[in-house]
GROMACS .gro file of C-alpha atoms in nm:
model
  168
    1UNK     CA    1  -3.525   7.773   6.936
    2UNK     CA    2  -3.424   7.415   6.983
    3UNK     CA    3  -3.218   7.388   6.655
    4UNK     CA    4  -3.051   7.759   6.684
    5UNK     CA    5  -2.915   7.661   7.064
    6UNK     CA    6  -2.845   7.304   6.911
    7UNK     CA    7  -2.669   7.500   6.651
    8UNK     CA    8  -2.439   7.754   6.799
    9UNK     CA    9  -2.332   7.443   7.073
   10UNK     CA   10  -2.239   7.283   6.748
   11UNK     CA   11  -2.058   7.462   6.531
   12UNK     CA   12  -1.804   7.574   6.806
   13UNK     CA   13  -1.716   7.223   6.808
   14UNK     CA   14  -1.679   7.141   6.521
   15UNK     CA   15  -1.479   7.443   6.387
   16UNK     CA   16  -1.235   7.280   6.681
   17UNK     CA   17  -1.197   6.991   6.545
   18UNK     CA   18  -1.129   7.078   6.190
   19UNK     CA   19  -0.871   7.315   6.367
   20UNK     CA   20  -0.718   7.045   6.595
   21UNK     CA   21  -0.725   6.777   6.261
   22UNK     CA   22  -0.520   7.077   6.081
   23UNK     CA   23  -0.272   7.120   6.359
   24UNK     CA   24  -0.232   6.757   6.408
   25UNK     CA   25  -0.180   6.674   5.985
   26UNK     CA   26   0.042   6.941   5.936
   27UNK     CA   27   0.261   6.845   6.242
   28UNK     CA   28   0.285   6.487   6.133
   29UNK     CA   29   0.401   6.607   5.798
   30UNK     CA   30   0.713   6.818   5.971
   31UNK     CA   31   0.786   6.481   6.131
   32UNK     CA   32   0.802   6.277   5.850
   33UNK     CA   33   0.991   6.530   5.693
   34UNK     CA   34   1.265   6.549   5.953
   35UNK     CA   35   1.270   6.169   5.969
   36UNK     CA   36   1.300   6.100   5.585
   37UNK     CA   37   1.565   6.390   5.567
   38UNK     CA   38   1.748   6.219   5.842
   39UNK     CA   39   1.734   5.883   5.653
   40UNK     CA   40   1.790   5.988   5.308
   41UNK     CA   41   2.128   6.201   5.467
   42UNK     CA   42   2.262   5.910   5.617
   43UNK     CA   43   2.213   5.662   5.304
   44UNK     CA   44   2.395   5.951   5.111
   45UNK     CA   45   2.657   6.053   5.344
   46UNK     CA   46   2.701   5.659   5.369
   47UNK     CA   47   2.755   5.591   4.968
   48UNK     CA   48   2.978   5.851   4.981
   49UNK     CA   49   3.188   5.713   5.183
   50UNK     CA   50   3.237   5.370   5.002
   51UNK     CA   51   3.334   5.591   4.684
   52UNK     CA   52   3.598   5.810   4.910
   53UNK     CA   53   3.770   5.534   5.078
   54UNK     CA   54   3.928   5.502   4.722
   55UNK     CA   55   4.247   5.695   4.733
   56UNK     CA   56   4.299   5.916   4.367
   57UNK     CA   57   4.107   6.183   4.223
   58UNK     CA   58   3.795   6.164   4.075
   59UNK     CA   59   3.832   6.188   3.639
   60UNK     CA   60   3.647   6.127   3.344
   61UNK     CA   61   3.802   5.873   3.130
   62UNK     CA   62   3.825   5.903   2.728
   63UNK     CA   63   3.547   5.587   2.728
   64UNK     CA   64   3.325   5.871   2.971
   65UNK     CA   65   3.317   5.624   3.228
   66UNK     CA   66   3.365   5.825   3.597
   67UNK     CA   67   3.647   5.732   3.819
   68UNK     CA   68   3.785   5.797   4.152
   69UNK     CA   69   4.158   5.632   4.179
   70UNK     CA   70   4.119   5.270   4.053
   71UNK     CA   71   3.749   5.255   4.154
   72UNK     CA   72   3.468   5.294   3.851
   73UNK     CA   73   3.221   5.474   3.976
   74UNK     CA   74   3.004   5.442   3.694
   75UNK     CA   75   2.968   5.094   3.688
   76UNK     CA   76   2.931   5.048   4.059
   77UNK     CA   77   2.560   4.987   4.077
   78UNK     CA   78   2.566   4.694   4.328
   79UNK     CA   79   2.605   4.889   4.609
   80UNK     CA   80   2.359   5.142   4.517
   81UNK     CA   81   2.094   4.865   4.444
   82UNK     CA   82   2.142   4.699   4.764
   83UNK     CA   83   2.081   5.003   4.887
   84UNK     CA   84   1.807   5.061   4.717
   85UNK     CA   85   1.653   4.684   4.799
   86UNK     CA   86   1.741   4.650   5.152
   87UNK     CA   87   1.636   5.049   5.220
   88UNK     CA   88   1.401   5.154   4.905
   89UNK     CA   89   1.648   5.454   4.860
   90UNK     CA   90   1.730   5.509   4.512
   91UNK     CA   91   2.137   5.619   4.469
   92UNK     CA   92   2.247   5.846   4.208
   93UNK     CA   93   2.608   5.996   4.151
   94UNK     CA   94   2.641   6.297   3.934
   95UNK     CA   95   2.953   6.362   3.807
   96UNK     CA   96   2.930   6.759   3.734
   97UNK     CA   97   2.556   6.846   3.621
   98UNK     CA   98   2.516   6.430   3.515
   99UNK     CA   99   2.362   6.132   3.604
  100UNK     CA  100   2.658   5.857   3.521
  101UNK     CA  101   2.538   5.563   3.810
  102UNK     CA  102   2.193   5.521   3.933
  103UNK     CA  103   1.952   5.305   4.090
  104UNK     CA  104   1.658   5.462   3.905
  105UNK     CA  105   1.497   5.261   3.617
  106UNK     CA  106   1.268   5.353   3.354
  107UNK     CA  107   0.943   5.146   3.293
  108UNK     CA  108   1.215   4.883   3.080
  109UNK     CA  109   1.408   4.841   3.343
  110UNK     CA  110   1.728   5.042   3.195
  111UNK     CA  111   1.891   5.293   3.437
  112UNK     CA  112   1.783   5.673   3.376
  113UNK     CA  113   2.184   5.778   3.293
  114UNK     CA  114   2.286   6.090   3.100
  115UNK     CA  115   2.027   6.329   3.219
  116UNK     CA  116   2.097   6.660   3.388
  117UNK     CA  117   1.987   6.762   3.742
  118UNK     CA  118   1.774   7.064   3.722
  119UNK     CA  119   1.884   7.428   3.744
  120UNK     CA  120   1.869   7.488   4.132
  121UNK     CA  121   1.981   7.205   4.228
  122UNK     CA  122   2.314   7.291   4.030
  123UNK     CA  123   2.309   7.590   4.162
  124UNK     CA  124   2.301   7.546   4.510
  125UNK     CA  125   2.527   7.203   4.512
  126UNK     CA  126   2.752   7.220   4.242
  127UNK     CA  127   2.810   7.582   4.191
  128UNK     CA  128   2.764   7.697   4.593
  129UNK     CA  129   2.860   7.394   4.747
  130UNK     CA  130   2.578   7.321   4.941
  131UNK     CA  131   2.384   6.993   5.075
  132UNK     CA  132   2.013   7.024   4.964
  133UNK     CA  133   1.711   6.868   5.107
  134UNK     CA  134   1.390   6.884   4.889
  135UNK     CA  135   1.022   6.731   4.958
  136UNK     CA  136   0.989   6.783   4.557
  137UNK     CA  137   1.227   6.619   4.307
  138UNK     CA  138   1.096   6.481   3.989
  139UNK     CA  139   1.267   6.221   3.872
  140UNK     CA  140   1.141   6.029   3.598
  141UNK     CA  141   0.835   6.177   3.612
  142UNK     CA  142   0.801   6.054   3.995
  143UNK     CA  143   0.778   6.295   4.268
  144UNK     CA  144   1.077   6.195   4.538
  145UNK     CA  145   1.215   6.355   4.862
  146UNK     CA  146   1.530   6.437   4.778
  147UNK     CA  147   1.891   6.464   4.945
  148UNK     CA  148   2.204   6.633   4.776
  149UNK     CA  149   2.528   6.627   4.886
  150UNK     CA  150   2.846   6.794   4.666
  151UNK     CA  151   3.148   6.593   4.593
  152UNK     CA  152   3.481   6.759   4.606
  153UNK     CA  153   3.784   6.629   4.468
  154UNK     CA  154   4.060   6.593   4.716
  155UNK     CA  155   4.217   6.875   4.854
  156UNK     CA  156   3.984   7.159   4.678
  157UNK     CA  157   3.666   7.327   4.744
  158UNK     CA  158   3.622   7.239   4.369
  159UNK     CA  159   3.262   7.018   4.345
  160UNK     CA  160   3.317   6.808   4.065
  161UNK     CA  161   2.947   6.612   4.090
  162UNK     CA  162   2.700   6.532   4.382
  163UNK     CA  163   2.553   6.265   4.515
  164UNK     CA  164   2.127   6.207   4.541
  165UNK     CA  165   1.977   5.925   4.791
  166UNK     CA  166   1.598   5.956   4.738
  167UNK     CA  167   1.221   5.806   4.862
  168UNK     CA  168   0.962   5.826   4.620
   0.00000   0.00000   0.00000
C-alpha cells in the first residue's frame, strides 16, 4: 500500500518536471535563435556596407573576378577574415547563384569558392528578393545558422548575388 501511495505521489512529479525541463530547453533554443539571428544580421548587413560604400556597379570581369566600381570583391578576404577571427562569423559573397569570396576553408586550408548555394536559398534571395534566416545550412559538410541578404545593383530591384554571415 506503501509503494502504490509512494507511487502515484511520485509520478505526478516527475511527469512535471520532464514537462517543466521541456518548456525550459525549448525556450532557451528560441532565444538563442533570436540572438544568433540578430548577430549574424548585423555582421552581414555590416559587410555589406564596406562593399557599397564603393560607388559603380557591381560586374564580372573577363578574368571572372567580381567587382563593384574600382573595389575587387573577390579578392577582399581581409575583411571577411577579421570578421571571422574577431567574431567567429564566416563571410561569404555570392555573386548570382556563386561563391566568389569566402571565409570558409576546407580541411587544406583553401577557401570553398565556385560552389552554388542550394535551390531555396536562390529562390527566396536571388530570384524573390528576400533576406533569409536558417538554423540549417550545410556548408562544407558543417551544419551553420545561416543569414542571407540579396545584393542589388544600384538603382534596380535586380539581385545580382547575396551575401551569407554564418555560426557553425
Amino acid at each position: 500500500m506503501k509503494a502504490r501511495l509512494m507511487g502515484l505521489a511520485i509520478l505526478p512529479i516527475m511527469l512535471m518536471g520532464i514537462a517543466i525541463t521541456v518548456l525550459t530547453f525549448t525556450a532557451i533554443r528560441k532565444d538563442v535563435d533570436m540572438d544568433t539571428e540578430r548577430t549574424l544580421r548585423g555582421v552581414v548587413y555590416s559587410y555589406l556596407a564596406s562593399v557599397e560604400q564603393n560607388e559603380g556597379s557591381y560586374e564580372q570581369k573577363a578574368d571572372g573576378s567580381v567587382w563593384k566600381g574600382d573595389y575587387d570583391i573577390s579578392h577582399s578576404e581581409a575583411i571577411a577574415d577579421s570578421i571571422k577571427e574577431d567574431g567567429g562569423v564566416d563571410v561569404t559573397f555570392f555573386y548570382g547563384k556563386t561563391r566568389f569570396m569566402t571565409s570558409v576553408k576546407d580541411d587544406k586550408g583553401e577557401r570553398i569558392v565556385g560552389t552554388d548555394a542550394s535551390d531555396d536559398v536562390i529562390e527566396a534571395v536571388l530570384n524573390n528578393g528576400e533576406t533569409l534566416f536558417s538554423t540549417h545550412v550545410l556548408v562544407n559538410g558543417q551544419d551553420y545558422y545561416g543569414y542571407y541578404v540579396p545584393v542589388f545593383q544600384e538603382g534596380t530591384e535586380e539581385a545580382i548575388g547575396m551575401v551569407f554571415a554564418g555560426l557553425p
